[in-house]
CSV table of C-alpha atoms in Angstrom, one decimal:
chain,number,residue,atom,x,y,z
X,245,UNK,CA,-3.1,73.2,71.9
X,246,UNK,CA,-3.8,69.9,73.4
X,247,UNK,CA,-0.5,67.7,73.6
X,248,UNK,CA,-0.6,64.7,71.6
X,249,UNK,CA,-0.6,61.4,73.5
X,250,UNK,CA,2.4,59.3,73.1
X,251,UNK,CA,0.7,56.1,73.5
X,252,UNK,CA,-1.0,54.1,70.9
X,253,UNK,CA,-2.4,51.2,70.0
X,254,UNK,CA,-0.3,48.7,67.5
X,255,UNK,CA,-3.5,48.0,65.7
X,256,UNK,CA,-3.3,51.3,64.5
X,257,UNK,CA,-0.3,51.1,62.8
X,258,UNK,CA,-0.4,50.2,59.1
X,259,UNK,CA,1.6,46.6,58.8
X,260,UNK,CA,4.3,45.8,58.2
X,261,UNK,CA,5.0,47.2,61.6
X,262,UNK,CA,8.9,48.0,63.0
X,263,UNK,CA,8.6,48.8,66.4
X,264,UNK,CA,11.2,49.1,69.2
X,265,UNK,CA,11.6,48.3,72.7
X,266,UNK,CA,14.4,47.2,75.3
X,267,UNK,CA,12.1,45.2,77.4
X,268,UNK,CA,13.1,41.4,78.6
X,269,UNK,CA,12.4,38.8,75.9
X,270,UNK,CA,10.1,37.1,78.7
X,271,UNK,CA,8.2,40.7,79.2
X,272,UNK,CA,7.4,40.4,75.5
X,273,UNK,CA,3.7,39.4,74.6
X,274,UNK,CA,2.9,36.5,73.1
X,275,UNK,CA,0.9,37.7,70.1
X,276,UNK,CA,4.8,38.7,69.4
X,277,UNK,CA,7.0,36.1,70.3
X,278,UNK,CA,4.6,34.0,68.4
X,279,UNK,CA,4.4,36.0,65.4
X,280,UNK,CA,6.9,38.6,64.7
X,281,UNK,CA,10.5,38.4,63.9
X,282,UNK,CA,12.9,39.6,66.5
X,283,UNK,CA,16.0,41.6,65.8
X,284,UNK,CA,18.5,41.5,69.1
X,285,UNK,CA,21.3,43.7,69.1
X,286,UNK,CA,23.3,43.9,72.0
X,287,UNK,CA,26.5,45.8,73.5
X,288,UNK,CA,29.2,45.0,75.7
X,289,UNK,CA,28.1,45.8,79.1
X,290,UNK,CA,30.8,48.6,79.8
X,291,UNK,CA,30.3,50.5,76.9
X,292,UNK,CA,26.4,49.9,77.2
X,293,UNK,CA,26.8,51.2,80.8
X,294,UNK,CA,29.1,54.4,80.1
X,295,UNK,CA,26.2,55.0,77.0
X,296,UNK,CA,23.6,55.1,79.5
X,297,UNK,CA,24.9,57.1,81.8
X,298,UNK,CA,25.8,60.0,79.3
X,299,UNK,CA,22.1,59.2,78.0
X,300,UNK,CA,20.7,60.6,81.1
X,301,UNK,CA,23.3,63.1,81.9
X,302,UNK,CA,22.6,65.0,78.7
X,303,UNK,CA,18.5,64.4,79.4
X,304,UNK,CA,19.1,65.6,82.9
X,305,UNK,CA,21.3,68.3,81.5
X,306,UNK,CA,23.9,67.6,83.8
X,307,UNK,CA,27.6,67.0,83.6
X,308,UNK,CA,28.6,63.3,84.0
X,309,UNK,CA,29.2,63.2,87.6
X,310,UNK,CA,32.7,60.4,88.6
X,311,UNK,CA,31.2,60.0,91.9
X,312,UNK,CA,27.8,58.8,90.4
X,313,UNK,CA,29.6,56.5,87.8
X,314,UNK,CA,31.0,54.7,90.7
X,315,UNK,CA,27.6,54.2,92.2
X,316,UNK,CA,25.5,53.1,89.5
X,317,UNK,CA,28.2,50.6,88.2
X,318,UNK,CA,27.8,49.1,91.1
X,319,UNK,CA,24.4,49.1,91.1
X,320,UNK,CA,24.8,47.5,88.0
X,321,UNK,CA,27.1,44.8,88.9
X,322,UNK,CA,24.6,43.7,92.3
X,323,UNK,CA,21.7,43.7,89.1
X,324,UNK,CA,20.0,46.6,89.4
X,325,UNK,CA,19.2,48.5,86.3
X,326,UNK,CA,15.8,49.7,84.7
X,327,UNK,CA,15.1,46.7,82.7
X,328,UNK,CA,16.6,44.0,84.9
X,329,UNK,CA,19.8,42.6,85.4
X,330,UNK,CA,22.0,42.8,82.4
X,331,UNK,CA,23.1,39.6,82.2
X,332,UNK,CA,19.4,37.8,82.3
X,333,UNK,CA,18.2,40.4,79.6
X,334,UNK,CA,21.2,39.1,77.7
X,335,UNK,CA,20.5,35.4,78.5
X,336,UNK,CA,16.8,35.3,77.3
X,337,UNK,CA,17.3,36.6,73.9
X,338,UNK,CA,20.4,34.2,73.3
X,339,UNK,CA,18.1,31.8,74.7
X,340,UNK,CA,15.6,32.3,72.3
X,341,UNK,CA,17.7,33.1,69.5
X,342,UNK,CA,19.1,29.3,69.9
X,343,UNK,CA,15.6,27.7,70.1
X,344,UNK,CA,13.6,29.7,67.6
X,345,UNK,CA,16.1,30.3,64.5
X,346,UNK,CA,13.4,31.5,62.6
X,347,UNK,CA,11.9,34.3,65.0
X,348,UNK,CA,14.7,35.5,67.0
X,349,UNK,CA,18.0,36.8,65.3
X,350,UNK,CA,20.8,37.8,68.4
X,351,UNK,CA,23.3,40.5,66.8
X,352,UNK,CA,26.4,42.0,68.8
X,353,UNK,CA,27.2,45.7,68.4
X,354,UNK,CA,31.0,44.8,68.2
X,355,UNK,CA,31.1,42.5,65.5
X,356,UNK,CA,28.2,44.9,63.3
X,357,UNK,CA,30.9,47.7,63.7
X,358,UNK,CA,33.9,45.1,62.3
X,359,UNK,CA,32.3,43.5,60.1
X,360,UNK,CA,28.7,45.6,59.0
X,361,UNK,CA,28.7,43.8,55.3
X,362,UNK,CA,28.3,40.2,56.5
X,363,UNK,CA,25.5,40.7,59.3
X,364,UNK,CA,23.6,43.3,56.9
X,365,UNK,CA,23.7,39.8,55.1
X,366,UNK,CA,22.4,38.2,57.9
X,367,UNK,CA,19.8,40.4,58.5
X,368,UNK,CA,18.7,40.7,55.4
X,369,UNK,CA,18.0,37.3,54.9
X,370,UNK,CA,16.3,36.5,58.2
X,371,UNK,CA,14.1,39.0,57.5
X,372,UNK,CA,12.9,37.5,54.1
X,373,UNK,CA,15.1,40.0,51.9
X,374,UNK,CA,18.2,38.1,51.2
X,375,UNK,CA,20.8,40.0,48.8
X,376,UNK,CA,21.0,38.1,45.0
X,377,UNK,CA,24.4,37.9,43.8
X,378,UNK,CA,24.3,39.9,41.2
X,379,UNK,CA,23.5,42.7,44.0
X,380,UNK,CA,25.9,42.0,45.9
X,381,UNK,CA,28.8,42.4,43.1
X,382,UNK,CA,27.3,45.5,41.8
X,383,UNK,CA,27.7,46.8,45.4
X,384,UNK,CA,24.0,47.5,46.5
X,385,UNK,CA,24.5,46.1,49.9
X,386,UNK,CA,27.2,49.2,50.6
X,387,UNK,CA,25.3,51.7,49.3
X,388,UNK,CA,22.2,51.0,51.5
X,389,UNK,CA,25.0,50.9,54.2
X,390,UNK,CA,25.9,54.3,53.7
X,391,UNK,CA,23.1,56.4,54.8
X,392,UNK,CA,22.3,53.8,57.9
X,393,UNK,CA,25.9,54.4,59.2
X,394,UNK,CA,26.0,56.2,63.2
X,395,UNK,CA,28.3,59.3,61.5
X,396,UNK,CA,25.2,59.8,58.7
X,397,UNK,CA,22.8,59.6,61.5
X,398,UNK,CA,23.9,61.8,63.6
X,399,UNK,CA,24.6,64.1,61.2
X,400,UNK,CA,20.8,64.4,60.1
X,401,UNK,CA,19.0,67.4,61.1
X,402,UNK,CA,16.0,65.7,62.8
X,403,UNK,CA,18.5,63.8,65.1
X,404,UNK,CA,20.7,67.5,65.9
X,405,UNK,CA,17.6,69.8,66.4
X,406,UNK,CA,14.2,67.6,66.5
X,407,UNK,CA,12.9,66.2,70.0
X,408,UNK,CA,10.7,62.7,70.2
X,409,UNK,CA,6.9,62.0,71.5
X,410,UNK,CA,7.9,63.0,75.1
X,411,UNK,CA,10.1,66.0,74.6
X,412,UNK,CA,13.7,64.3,74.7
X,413,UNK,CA,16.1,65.3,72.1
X,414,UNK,CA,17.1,63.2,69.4
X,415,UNK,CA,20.6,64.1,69.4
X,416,UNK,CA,20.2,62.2,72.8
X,417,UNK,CA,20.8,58.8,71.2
X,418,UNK,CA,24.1,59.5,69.6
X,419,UNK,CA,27.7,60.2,71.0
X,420,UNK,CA,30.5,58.1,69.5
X,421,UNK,CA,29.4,55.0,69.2
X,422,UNK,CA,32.8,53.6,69.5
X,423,UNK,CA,34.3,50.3,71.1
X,424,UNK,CA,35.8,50.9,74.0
X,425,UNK,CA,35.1,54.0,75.1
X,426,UNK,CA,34.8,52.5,78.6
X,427,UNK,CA,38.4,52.7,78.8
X,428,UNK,CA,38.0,56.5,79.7
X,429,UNK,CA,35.8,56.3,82.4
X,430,UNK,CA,36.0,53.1,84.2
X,431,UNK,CA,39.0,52.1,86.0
X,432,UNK,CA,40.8,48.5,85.9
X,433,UNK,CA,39.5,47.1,88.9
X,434,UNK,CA,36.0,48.0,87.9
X,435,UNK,CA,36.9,46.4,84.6
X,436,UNK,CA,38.1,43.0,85.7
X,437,UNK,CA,34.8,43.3,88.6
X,438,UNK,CA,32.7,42.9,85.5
X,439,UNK,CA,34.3,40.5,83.5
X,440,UNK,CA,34.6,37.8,86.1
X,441,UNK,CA,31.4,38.8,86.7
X,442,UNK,CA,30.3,38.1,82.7
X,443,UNK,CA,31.9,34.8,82.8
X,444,UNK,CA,30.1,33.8,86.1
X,445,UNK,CA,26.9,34.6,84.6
X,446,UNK,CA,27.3,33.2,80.9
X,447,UNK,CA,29.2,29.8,82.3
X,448,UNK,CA,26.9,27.9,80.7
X,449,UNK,CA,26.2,29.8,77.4
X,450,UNK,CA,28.6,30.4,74.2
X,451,UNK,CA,28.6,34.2,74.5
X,452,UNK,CA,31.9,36.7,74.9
X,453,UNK,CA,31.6,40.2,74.4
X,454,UNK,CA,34.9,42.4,72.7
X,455,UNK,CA,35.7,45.4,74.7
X,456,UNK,CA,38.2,47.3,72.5
C-alpha cells in the first residue's frame, strides 16, 4: 500500500482554510501576511521549554533525561532552538500584531487559561464572528468553550489512540497543560538566568509573561 504523502498544496484545500505552523512571522509568505488573518498564541518560555522537551521524549520514547534538560535550556538561553531564538519569534508577531491590528491578533497562553471567556471574545470578533448580546447572556460562548477545553481534548479518542500524517501520536500534544509546571523541573538559578534574560530582550517592547 503506497504511503500517502504528507505534503500538499494549499490550493487544494477547500477555503476557508485553517492551517497551522510555528514558523517566524518573517518566514511567513506574503500571499499570507498579506491576506490571511493571523492567530498568535504564545507560552511563557519555561513552560514552553519543559513542553518541548517532554514532546520529544515521548516521540523518542525515552524518559526525560535531567542531564539533557540542563543542556538544551542552555542551548535555549544562547538562542538555539528549531525555529530560532525564542525571544525574536516572540518579538515579530508582537511586532506585527501592533502594526497590522486587523491581520495579526498576539494571544498569551497564561491569560487564555485565567480568563478563556474574554479572549474567546476577542477572537471571535477579530475573526469576523463577534458574539451578539443576546448570546452571550444565554451562555453560548461557554458552551462552545466546553468541548474546546485541553481536559475534553485529551480525553478524545483520536488524540489517546490515533497517530498524525507522519506517524507521531496524537496523544503527543497533550500533558497538563498547566502554568507553572516549570517549577518541577528547572531549578532557581536557571529560573532567574531566563528572566533577566526576557527583560533584556523585550526592553523595548510591552510584553511580560506569568510563570505561576
Amino acid at each position: 500500500m503506497k504511503k500517502k504523502n504528507p505534503l500538499f498544496k494549499l490550493d487544494d484545500l477547500p477555503s476557508p482554510r485553517i492551517l497551522a505552523t510555528h514558523v517566524p512571522y518573517s518566514a511567513l509568505p506574503s500571499s499570507i501576511r498579506d491576506t490571511c488573518r493571523v492567530v498568535y498564541v504564545c507560552r511563557n518560555p519555561l513552560d514552553q521549554f519543559i513542553s518541548f522537551c517532554h514532546y520529544v521524549a515521548k516521540l523518542l520514547k525515552n524518559p526525560l533525561n535531567p542531564s539533557l534538560i540542563e543542556e538544551s535550556f542552555d542551548l535555549m538561553c544562547r538562542g538555539v532552538s528549531p525555529y530560532g531564538p525564542f525571544w525574536d519569534h516572540v518579538l515579530g508577531y508582537w511586532k506585527a500584531s501592533q502594526e497590522r491590528l486587523d491581520n495579526v491578533l498576539f494571544l498569551k497562553y497564561e491569560d487564555m487559561k485565567e480568563d478563556p471567556i474574554s479572549h474567546f471574545k476577542v477572537l471571535a470578533k477579530f475573526m469576523g464572528f463577534p458574539f451578539s448580546m443576546e448570546e452571550d447572556r444565554q451562555g453560548v460562548i461557554e458552551e462552545i468553550l466546553k468541548p474546546c477545553s485541553f481536559d475534553n481534548l485529551k480525553a478524545l479518542e483520536v488524540n489517546k489512540t490515533h497517530k498524525n500524517d507522519v506517524g507521531h501520536p496524537n496523544s503527543a500534544y497533550f500533558r497538563k497543560g498547566e502554568v507553572g509546571d516549570w517549577a518541577n523541573y528547572l531549578t532557581p538559578s536557571m529560573a532567574e538566568r531566563m528572566n533577566k534574560l526576557m527583560k533584556e530582550k523585550f526592553s523595548n517592547a510591552s510584553l511580560n509573561f506569568k510563570f505561576y
